[in-house]
Short mmCIF file of C-alpha atoms in Angstrom, two decimals:
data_model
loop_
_atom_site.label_atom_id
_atom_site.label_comp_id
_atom_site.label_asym_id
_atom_site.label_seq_id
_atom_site.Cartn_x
_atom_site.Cartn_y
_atom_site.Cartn_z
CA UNK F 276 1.82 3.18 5.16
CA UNK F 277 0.28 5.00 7.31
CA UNK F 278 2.12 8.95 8.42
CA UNK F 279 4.72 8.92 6.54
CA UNK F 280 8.25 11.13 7.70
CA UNK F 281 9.13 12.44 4.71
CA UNK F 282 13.16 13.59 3.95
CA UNK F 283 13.32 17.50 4.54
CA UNK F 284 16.32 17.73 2.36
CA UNK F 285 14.63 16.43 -0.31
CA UNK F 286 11.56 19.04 0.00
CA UNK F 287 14.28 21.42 0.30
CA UNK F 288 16.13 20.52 -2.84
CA UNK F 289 12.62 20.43 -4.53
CA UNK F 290 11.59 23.88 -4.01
CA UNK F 291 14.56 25.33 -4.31
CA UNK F 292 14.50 23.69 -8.11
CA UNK F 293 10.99 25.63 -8.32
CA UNK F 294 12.41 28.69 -7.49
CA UNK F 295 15.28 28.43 -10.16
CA UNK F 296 12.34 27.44 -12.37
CA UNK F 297 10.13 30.71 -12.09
CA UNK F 298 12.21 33.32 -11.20
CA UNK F 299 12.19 33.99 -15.17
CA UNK F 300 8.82 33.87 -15.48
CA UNK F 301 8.33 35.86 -12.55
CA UNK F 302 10.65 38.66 -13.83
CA UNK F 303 8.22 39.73 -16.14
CA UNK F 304 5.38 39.96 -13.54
CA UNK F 305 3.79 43.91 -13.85
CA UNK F 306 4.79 45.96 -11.14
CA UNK F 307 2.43 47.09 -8.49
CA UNK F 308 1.50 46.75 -4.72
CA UNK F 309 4.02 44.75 -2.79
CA UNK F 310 1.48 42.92 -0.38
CA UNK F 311 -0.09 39.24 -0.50
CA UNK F 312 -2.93 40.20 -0.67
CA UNK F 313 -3.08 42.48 -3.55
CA UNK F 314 -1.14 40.36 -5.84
CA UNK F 315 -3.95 38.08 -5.06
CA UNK F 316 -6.14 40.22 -6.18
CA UNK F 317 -4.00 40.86 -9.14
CA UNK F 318 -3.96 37.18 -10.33
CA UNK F 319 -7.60 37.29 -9.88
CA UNK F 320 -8.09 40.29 -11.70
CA UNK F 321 -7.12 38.70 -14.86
CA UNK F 322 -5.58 41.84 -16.58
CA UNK F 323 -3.55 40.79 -19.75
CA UNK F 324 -2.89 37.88 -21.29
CA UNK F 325 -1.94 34.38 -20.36
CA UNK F 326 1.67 35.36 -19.81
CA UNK F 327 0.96 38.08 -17.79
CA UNK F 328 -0.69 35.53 -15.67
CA UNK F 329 1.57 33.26 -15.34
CA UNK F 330 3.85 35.61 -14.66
CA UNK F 331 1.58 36.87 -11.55
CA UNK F 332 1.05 33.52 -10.22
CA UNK F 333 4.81 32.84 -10.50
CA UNK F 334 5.95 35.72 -8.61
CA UNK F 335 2.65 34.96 -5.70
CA UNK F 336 4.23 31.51 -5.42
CA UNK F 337 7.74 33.26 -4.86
CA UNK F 338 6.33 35.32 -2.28
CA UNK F 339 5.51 32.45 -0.53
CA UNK F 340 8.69 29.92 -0.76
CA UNK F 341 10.65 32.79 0.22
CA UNK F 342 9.04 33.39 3.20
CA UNK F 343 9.80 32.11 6.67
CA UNK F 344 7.35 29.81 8.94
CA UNK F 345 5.31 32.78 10.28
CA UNK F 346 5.54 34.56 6.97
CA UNK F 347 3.99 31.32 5.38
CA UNK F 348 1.23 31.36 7.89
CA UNK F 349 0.53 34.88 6.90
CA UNK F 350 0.16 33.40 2.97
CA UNK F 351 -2.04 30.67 3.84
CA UNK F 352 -4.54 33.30 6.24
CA UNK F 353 -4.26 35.55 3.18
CA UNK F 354 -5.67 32.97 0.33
CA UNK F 355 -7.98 31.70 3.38
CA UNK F 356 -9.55 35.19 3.44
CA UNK F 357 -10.83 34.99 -0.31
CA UNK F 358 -13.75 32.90 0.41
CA UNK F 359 -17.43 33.47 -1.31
CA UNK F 360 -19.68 36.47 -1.23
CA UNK F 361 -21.74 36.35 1.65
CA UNK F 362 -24.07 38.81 0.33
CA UNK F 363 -24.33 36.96 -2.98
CA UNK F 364 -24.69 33.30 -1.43
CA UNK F 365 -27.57 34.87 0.17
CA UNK F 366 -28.77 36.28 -2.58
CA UNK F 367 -28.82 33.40 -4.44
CA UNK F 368 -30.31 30.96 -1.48
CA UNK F 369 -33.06 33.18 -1.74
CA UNK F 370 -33.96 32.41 -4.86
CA UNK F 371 -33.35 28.85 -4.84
CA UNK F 372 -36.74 29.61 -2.39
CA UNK F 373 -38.51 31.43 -3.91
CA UNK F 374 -38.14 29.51 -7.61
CA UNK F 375 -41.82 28.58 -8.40
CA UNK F 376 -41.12 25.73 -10.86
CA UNK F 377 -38.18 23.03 -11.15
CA UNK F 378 -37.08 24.97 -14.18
CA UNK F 379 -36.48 28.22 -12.28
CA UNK F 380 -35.50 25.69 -9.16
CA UNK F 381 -32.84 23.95 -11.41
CA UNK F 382 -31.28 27.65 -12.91
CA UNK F 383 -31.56 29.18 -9.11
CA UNK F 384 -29.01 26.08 -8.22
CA UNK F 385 -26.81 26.78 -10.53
CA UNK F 386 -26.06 29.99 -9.49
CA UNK F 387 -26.09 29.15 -6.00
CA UNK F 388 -23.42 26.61 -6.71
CA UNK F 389 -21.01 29.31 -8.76
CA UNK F 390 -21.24 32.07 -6.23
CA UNK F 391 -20.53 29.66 -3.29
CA UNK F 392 -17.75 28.67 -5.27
CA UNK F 393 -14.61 30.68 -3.51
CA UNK F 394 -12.47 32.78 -5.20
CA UNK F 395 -9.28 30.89 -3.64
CA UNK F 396 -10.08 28.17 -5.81
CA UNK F 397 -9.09 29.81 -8.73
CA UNK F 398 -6.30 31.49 -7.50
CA UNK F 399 -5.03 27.49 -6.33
CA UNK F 400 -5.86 26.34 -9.94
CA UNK F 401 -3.32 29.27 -11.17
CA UNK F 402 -0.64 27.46 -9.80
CA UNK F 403 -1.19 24.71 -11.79
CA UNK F 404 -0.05 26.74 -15.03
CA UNK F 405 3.59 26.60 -14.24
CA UNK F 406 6.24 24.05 -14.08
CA UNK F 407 5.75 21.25 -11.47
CA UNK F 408 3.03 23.78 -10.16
CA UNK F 409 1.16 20.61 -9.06
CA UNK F 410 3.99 19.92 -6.82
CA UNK F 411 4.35 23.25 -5.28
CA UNK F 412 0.37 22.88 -4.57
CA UNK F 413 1.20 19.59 -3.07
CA UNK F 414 3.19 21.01 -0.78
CA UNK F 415 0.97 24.09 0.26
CA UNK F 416 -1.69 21.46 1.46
CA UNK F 417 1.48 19.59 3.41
CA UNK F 418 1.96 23.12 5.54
CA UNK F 419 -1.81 23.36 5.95
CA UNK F 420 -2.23 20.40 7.74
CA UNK F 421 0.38 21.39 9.86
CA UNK F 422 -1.44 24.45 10.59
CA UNK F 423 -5.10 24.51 10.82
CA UNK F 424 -5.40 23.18 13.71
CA UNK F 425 -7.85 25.01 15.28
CA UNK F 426 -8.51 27.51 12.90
CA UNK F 427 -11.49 27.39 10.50
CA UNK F 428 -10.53 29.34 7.82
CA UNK F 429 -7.60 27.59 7.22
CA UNK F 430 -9.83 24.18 7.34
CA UNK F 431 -11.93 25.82 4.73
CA UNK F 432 -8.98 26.20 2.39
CA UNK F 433 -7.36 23.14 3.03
CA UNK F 434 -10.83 21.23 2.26
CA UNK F 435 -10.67 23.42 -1.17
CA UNK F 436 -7.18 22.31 -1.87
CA UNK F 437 -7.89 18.47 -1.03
CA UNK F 438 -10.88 18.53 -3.34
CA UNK F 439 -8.88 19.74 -6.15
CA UNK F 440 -5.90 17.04 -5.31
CA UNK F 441 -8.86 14.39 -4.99
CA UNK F 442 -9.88 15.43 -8.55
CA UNK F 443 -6.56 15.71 -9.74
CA UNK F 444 -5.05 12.82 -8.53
CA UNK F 445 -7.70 10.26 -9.38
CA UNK F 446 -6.41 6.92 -9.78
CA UNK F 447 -7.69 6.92 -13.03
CA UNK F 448 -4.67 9.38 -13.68
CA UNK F 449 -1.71 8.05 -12.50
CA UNK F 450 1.03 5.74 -13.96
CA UNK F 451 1.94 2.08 -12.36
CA UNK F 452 6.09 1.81 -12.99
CA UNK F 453 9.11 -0.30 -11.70
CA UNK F 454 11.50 1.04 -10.39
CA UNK F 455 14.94 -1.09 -10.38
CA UNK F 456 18.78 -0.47 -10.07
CA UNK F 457 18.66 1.08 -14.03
CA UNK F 458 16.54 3.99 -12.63
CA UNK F 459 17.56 7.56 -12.95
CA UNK F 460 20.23 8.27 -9.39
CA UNK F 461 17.71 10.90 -8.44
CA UNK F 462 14.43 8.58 -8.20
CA UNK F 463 16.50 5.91 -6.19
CA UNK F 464 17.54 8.79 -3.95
CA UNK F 465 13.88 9.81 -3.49
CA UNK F 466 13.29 6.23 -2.70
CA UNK F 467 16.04 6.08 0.09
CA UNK F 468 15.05 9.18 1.43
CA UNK F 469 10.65 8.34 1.37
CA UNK F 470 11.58 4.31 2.98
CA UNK F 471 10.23 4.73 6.32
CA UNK F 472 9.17 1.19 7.44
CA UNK F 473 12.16 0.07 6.71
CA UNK F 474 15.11 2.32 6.73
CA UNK F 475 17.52 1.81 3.80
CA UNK F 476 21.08 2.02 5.18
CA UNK F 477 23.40 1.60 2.64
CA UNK F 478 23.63 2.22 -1.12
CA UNK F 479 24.27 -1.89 -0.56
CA UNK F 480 20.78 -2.41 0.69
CA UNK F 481 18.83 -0.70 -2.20
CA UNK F 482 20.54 -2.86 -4.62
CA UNK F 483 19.56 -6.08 -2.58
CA UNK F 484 16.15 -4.48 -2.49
CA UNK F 485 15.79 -4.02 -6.27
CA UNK F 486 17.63 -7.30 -7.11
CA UNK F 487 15.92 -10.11 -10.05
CA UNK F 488 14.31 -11.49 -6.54
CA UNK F 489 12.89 -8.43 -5.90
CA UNK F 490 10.40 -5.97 -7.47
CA UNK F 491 9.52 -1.97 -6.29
CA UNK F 492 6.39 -0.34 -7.87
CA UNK F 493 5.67 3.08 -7.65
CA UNK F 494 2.50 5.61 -8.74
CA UNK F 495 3.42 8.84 -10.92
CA UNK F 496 1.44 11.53 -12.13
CA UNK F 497 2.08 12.93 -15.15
CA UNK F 498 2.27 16.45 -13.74
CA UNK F 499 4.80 14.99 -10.75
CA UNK F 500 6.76 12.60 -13.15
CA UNK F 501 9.83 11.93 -11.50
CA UNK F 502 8.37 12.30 -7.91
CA UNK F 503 6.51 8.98 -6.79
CA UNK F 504 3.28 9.18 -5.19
CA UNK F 505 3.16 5.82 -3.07
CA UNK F 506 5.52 3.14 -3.99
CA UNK F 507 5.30 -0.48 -2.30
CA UNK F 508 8.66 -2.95 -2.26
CA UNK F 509 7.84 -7.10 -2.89
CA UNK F 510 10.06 -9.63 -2.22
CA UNK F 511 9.37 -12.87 -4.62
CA UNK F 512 10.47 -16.01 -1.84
CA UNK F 513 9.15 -19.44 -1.51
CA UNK F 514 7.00 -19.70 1.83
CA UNK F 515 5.45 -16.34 3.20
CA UNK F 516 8.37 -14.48 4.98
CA UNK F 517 7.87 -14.40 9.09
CA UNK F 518 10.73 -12.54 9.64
CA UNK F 519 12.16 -8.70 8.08
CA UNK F 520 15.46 -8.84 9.38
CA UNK F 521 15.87 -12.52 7.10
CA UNK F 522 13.67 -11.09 4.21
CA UNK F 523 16.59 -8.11 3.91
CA UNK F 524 19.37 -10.16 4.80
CA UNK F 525 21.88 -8.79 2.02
CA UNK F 526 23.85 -11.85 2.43
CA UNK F 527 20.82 -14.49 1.90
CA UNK F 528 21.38 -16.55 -1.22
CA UNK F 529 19.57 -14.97 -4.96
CA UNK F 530 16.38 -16.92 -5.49
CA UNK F 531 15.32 -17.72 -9.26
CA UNK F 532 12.44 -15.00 -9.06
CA UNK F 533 10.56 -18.00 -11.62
CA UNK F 534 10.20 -20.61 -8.61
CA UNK F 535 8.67 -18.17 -6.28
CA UNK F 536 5.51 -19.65 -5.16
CA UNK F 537 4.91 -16.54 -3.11
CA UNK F 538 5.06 -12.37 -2.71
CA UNK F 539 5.20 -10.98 0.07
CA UNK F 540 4.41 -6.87 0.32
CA UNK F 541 7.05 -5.48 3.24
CA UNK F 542 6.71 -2.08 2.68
CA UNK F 543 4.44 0.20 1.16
CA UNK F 544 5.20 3.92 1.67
CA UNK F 545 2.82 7.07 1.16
CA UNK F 546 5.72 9.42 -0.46
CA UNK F 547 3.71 13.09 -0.41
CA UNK F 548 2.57 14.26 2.78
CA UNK F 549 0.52 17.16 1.14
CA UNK F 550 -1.68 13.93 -0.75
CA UNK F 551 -2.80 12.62 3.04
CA UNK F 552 -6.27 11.47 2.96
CA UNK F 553 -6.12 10.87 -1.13
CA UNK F 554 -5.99 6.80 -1.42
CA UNK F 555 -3.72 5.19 -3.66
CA UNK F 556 -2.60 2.08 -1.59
CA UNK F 557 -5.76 -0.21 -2.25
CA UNK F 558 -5.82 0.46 -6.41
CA UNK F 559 -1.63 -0.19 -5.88
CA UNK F 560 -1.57 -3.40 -4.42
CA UNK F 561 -4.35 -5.00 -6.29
CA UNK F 562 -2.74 -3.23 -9.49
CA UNK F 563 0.72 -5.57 -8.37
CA UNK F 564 -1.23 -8.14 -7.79
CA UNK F 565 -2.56 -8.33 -11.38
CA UNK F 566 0.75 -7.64 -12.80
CA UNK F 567 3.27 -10.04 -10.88
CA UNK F 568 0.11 -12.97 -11.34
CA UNK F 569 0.70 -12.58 -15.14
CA UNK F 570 4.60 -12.21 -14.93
CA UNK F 571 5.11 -15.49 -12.88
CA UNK F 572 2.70 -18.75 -13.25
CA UNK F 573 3.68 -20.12 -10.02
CA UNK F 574 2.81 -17.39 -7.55
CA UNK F 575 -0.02 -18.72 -5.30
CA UNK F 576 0.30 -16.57 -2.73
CA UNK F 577 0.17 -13.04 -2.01
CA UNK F 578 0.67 -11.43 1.21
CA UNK F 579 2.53 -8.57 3.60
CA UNK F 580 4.93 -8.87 6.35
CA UNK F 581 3.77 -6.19 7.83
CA UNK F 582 4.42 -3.88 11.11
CA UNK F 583 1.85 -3.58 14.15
CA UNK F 584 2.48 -0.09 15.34
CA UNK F 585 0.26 0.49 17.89
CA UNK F 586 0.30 -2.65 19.92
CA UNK F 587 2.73 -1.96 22.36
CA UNK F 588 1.14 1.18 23.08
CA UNK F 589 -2.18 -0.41 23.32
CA UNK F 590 -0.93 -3.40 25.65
CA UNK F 591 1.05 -1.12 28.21
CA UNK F 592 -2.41 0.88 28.81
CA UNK F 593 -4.16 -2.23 29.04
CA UNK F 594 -1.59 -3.41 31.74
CA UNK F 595 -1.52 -0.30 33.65
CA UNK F 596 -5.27 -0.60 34.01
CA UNK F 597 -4.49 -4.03 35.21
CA UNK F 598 -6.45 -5.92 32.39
CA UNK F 599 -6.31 -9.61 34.43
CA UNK F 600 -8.13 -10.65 30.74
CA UNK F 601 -4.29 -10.85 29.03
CA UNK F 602 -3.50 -13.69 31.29
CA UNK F 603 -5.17 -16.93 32.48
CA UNK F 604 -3.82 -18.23 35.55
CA UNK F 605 -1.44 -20.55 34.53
CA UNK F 606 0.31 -17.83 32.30
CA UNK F 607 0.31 -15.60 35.92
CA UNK F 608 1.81 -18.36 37.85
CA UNK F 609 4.59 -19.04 34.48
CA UNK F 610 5.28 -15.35 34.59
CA UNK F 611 5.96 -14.89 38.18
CA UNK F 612 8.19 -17.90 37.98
CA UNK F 613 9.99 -16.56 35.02
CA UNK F 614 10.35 -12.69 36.75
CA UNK F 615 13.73 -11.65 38.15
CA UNK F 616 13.08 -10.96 41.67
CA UNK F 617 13.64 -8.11 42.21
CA UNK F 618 10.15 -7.04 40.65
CA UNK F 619 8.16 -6.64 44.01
CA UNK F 620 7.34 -3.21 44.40
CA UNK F 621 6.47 -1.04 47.29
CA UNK F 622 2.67 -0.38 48.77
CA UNK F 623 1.70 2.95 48.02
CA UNK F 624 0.66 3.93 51.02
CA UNK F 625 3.23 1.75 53.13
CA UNK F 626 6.42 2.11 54.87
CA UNK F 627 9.38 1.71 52.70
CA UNK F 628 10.11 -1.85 54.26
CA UNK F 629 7.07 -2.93 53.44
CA UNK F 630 6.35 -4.60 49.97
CA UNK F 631 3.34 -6.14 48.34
CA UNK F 632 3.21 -8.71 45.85
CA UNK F 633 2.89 -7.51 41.70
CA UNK F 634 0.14 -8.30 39.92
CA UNK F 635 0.33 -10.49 36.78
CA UNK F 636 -0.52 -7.64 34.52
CA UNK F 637 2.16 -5.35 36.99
CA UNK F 638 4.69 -7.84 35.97
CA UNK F 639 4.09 -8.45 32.26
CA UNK F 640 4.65 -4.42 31.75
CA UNK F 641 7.85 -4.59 34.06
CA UNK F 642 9.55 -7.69 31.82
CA UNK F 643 8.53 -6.19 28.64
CA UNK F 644 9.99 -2.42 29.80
CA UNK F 645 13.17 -4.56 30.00
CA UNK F 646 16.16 -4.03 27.46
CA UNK F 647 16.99 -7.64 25.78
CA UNK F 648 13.96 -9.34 27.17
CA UNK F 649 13.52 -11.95 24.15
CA UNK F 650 17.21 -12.70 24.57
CA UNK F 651 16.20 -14.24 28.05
CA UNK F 652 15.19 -17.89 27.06
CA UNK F 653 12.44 -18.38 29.84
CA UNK F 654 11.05 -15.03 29.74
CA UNK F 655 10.61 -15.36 26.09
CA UNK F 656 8.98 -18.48 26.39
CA UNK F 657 6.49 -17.35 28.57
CA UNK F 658 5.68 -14.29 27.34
CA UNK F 659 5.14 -15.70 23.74
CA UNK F 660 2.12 -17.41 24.09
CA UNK F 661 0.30 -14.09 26.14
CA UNK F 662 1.82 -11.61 24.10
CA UNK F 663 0.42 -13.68 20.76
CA UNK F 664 -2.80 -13.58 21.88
CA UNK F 665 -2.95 -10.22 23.17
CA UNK F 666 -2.12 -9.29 19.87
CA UNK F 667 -4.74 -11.51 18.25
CA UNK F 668 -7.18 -9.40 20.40
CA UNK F 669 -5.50 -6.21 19.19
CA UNK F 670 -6.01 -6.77 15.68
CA UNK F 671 -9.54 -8.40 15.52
CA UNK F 672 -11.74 -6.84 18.28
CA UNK F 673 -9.89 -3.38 19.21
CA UNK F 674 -11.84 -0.89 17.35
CA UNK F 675 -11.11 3.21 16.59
CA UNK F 676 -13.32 5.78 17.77
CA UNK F 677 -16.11 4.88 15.35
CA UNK F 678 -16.46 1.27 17.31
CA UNK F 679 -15.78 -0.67 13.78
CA UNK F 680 -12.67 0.41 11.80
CA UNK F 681 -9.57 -1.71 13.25
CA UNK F 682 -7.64 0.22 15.75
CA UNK F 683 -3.89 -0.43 14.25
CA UNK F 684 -3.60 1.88 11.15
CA UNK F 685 -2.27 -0.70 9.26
CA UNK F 686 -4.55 -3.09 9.92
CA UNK F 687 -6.79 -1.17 8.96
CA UNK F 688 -5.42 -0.44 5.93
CA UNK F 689 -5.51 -3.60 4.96
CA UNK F 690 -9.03 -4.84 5.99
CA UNK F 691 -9.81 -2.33 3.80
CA UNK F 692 -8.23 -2.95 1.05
CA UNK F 693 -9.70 -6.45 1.24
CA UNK F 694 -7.30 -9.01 3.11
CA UNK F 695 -7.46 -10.75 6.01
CA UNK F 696 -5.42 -11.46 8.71
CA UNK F 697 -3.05 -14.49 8.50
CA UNK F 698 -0.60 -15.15 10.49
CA UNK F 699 1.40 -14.07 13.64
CA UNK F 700 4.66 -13.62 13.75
CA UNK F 701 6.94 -13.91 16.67
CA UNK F 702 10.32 -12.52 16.74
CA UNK F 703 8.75 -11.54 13.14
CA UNK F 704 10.91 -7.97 13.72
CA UNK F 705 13.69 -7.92 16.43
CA UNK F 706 15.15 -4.49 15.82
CA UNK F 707 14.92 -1.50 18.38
CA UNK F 708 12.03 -0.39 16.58
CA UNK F 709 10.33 -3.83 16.23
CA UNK F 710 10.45 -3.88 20.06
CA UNK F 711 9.65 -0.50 20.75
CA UNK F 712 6.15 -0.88 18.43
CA UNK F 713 5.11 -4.24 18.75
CA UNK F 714 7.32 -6.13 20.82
CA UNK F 715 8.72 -7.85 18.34
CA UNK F 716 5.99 -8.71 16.90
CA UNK F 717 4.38 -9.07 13.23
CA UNK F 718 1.73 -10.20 10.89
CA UNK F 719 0.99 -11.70 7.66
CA UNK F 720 -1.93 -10.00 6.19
CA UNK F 721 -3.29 -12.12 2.80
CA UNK F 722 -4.60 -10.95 -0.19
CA UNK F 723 -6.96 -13.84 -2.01
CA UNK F 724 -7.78 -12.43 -5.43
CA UNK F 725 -10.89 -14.45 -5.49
CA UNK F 726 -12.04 -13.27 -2.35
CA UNK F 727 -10.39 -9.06 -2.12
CA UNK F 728 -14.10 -7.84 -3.27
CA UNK F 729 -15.71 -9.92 -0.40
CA UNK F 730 -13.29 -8.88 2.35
CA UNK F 731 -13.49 -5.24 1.31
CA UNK F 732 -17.53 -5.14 1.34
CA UNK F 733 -17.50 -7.15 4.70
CA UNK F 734 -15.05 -5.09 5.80
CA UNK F 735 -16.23 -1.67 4.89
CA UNK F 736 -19.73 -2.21 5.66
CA UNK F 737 -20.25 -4.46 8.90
CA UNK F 738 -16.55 -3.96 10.17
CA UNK F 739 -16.29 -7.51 9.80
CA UNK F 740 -12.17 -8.56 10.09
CA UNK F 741 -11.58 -11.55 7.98
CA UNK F 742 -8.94 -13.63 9.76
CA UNK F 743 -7.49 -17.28 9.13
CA UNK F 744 -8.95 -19.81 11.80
CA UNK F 745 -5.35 -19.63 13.91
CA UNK F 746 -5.30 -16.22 14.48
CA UNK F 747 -9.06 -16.36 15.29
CA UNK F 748 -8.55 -18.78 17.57
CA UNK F 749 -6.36 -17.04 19.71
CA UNK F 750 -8.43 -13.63 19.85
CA UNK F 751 -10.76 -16.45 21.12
CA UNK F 752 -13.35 -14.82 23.82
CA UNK F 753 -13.49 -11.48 21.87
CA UNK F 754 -14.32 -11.56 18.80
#
């Protein structure tokens, strides 16, 4: 949902199949100076006809999928360097000035807006003449975020690429399909290799994933057809789900997908990291929404099971700072009780044989650094109720560097998209991961068609998190 780590073998096997696909086109490509840069200039120079360019842009795209990390870089600085005229833009700001009359004003504009217009821009739309060009500009913008860093011409061109994309790949655009155990071997491998919330394991645990109880929907463009944009995974139970490791359960017993009273959304995954930035999540889930509502009457609930990824982070700087607000005293006197004892560690500036007492806050980040702590009956009791509503706090008052946006990613996400926060689950994921992110930890986040538009506006314009009154409750004292 959020980053997504995207399969390099697949990328691989994709451009090599791009390759195959223009090196005839290429061939025909007019001979002349060997360097990027002038057969950039040569695609822009527009000599011949539309096979000759094609042709041209072909054998620029070679140049660069053939090239090695630093001989990419060189590429991408290249195309960077094709910006607008400064003498022109100047030109033309001028008399944007100097126009004496709205008319004049209005023409002055519109030549200021085609000369500021780069000349990179056409050279990217080039690209999208040839076969699954759209994909090899997808990936350009991938390598550009992992470069610009620092560098403000490539910003410049990856801002020009991302508009195009935005354009490109409005929602208004793109094709909703299922994708199920009948799909082409290629897409499910796409689908194995893009899972990255959950990790699909076996050839086994696609098929329980895609079973009658189960539903996958993915986004397509028609320029990308058999490469999904964003794709989210449902399972159709009765209750909403509080734990992953029993929602994938390949043994669990087949449900009769008709007397599901609820869906739950367990993974949604963000397939093209070259489309960062370029929303599809919110229109896909509401989009599911509408079409699994109309497939089965008895759905009256429709939720997530999702991750918290950034709690445990969160909570351990919060403890190393000592935050006495995670515990009341009670919980401190519980969790000393429930510590091993060896826990007591030395005075800074002591003698070796001298030890001082942990802090509450000290000890809490020593029994959660622990391997198999929620397999330790006491500590897991007394850790549950803290560790709840730390997390409570986490998701409702913990803001982002803007002091409104939700810190976690995905809860973000999904205040966004217009639901609100539902329910806490403990022990909700207990794989290394689980632990590892969110201490086991995860949540329910609810989507109430009636009240999605609400959420959203609340959401997006006062920062307002909606939440059900029993997760409020515990975030109780901060928000």
């Amino acid at each position: 949902m959020s980053d997504v780590a995207v399969s390099p073998g697949l990328i691989d096997r994709a451009l090599r199949r791009v390759t195959s696909l223009w090196r005839d086109i290429a061939s025909s490509a007019p001979a002349g100076e060997e360097g990027i840069a002038a057969q950039m200039r040569g695609c822009l120079d527009a000599r011949g006809g539309e096979v000759s360019a094609r042709s041209r842009a072909a054998r620029l795209a070679q140049s660069y999928l053939a090239g090695d990390h630093a001989a990419r870089g060189e590429f991408l600085r290249a195309l960077a360097g094709f910006d607008s005229d400064h003498g022109a833009v100047a030109k033309a700001w001028e008399a944007v000035a100097a126009a004496a009359d709205a008319e004049a004003r209005a023409t002055a504009k519109a030549r200021l807006r085609r000369v500021l217009e780069p000349p990179r821009l056409r050279l990217l739309t080039q690209f999208t003449t040839l076969p699954d060009g759209v994909k090899f500009l997808v990936e350009l913008r991938a390598d550009l975020l992992a470069r610009m860093k620092g560098d403000a011409m490539l910003q410049a061109l990856e801002a020009d690429l991302r508009g195009l994309l935005a354009s490109w790949f409005d929602v208004g655009f793109l094709e909703l399909r299922r994708i199920d155990w009948t799909s082409p071997a290629e897409l499910l491998e796409k689908l194995v290799g893009y899972e990255a919330v959950h990790r699909i394991r076996t050839w086994r645990d696609l098929k329980n994933r895609l079973d009658s109880d189960r539903r996958c929907y993915a986004f397509f463009h028609p320029r990308m057809p058999d490469e999904p944009l964003i794709f989210v995974e449902v399972a159709l139970v009765q209750g909403m789900a509080a734990n992953v490791q029993g929602l994938l359960d390949e043994k669990a017993p087949l449900l009769d997908a008709r007397q599901a009273d609820t869906a739950v959304f367990y993974s949604i995954n963000n397939c093209q990291r070259g489309l960062d930035g370029i929303s599809f999540g919110n229109f896909l889930i509401k989009r599911v929404v509408d079409l699994l509502g109309a497939e089965f009457g008895k759905l009256e609930c429709f939720a997530t099971l999702s991750p918290i990824p950034g709690f445990r982070s969160w909570l351990e700087a919060k403890l190393d700072a000592d935050d006495i607000s995670l515990l009341t005293e009670d919980e401190a006197a519980t969790l000393r009780a429930a510590a091993p004892p060896d826990l007591a560690i030395a005075a800074p500036d002591a003698e070796p044989a001298r030890v001082v007492e942990e802090t509450a806050p000290q000890t809490l980040r020593r029994l959660i650094a622990r391997r198999g702590w929620a397999r330790v009956e006491a500590t897991s009791k007394s850790l549950e109720p803290i560790l709840l509503r730390a997390c409570a706090r986490y998701l409702l008052a913990e803001s982002g560097r803007d002091g409104k946006r939700a810190r976690d990613p995905v809860a973000h996400f999904h205040l966004s998209n217009g639901a609100r926060v539902e329910r806490l689950n403990w022990r909700g994921d207990i794989s290394e991961k689980g632990f590892r992110e969110s201490c086991g930890l995860m949540v329910n986040y609810r989507y109430d068609p009636a009240k999605i538009e609400d959420y959203h506006e609340a959401y997006a314009g006062e920062g307002k998190r909606a939440a059900s009154p029993a997760v409020r409750k515990l975030a109780k004292g901060f928000v």
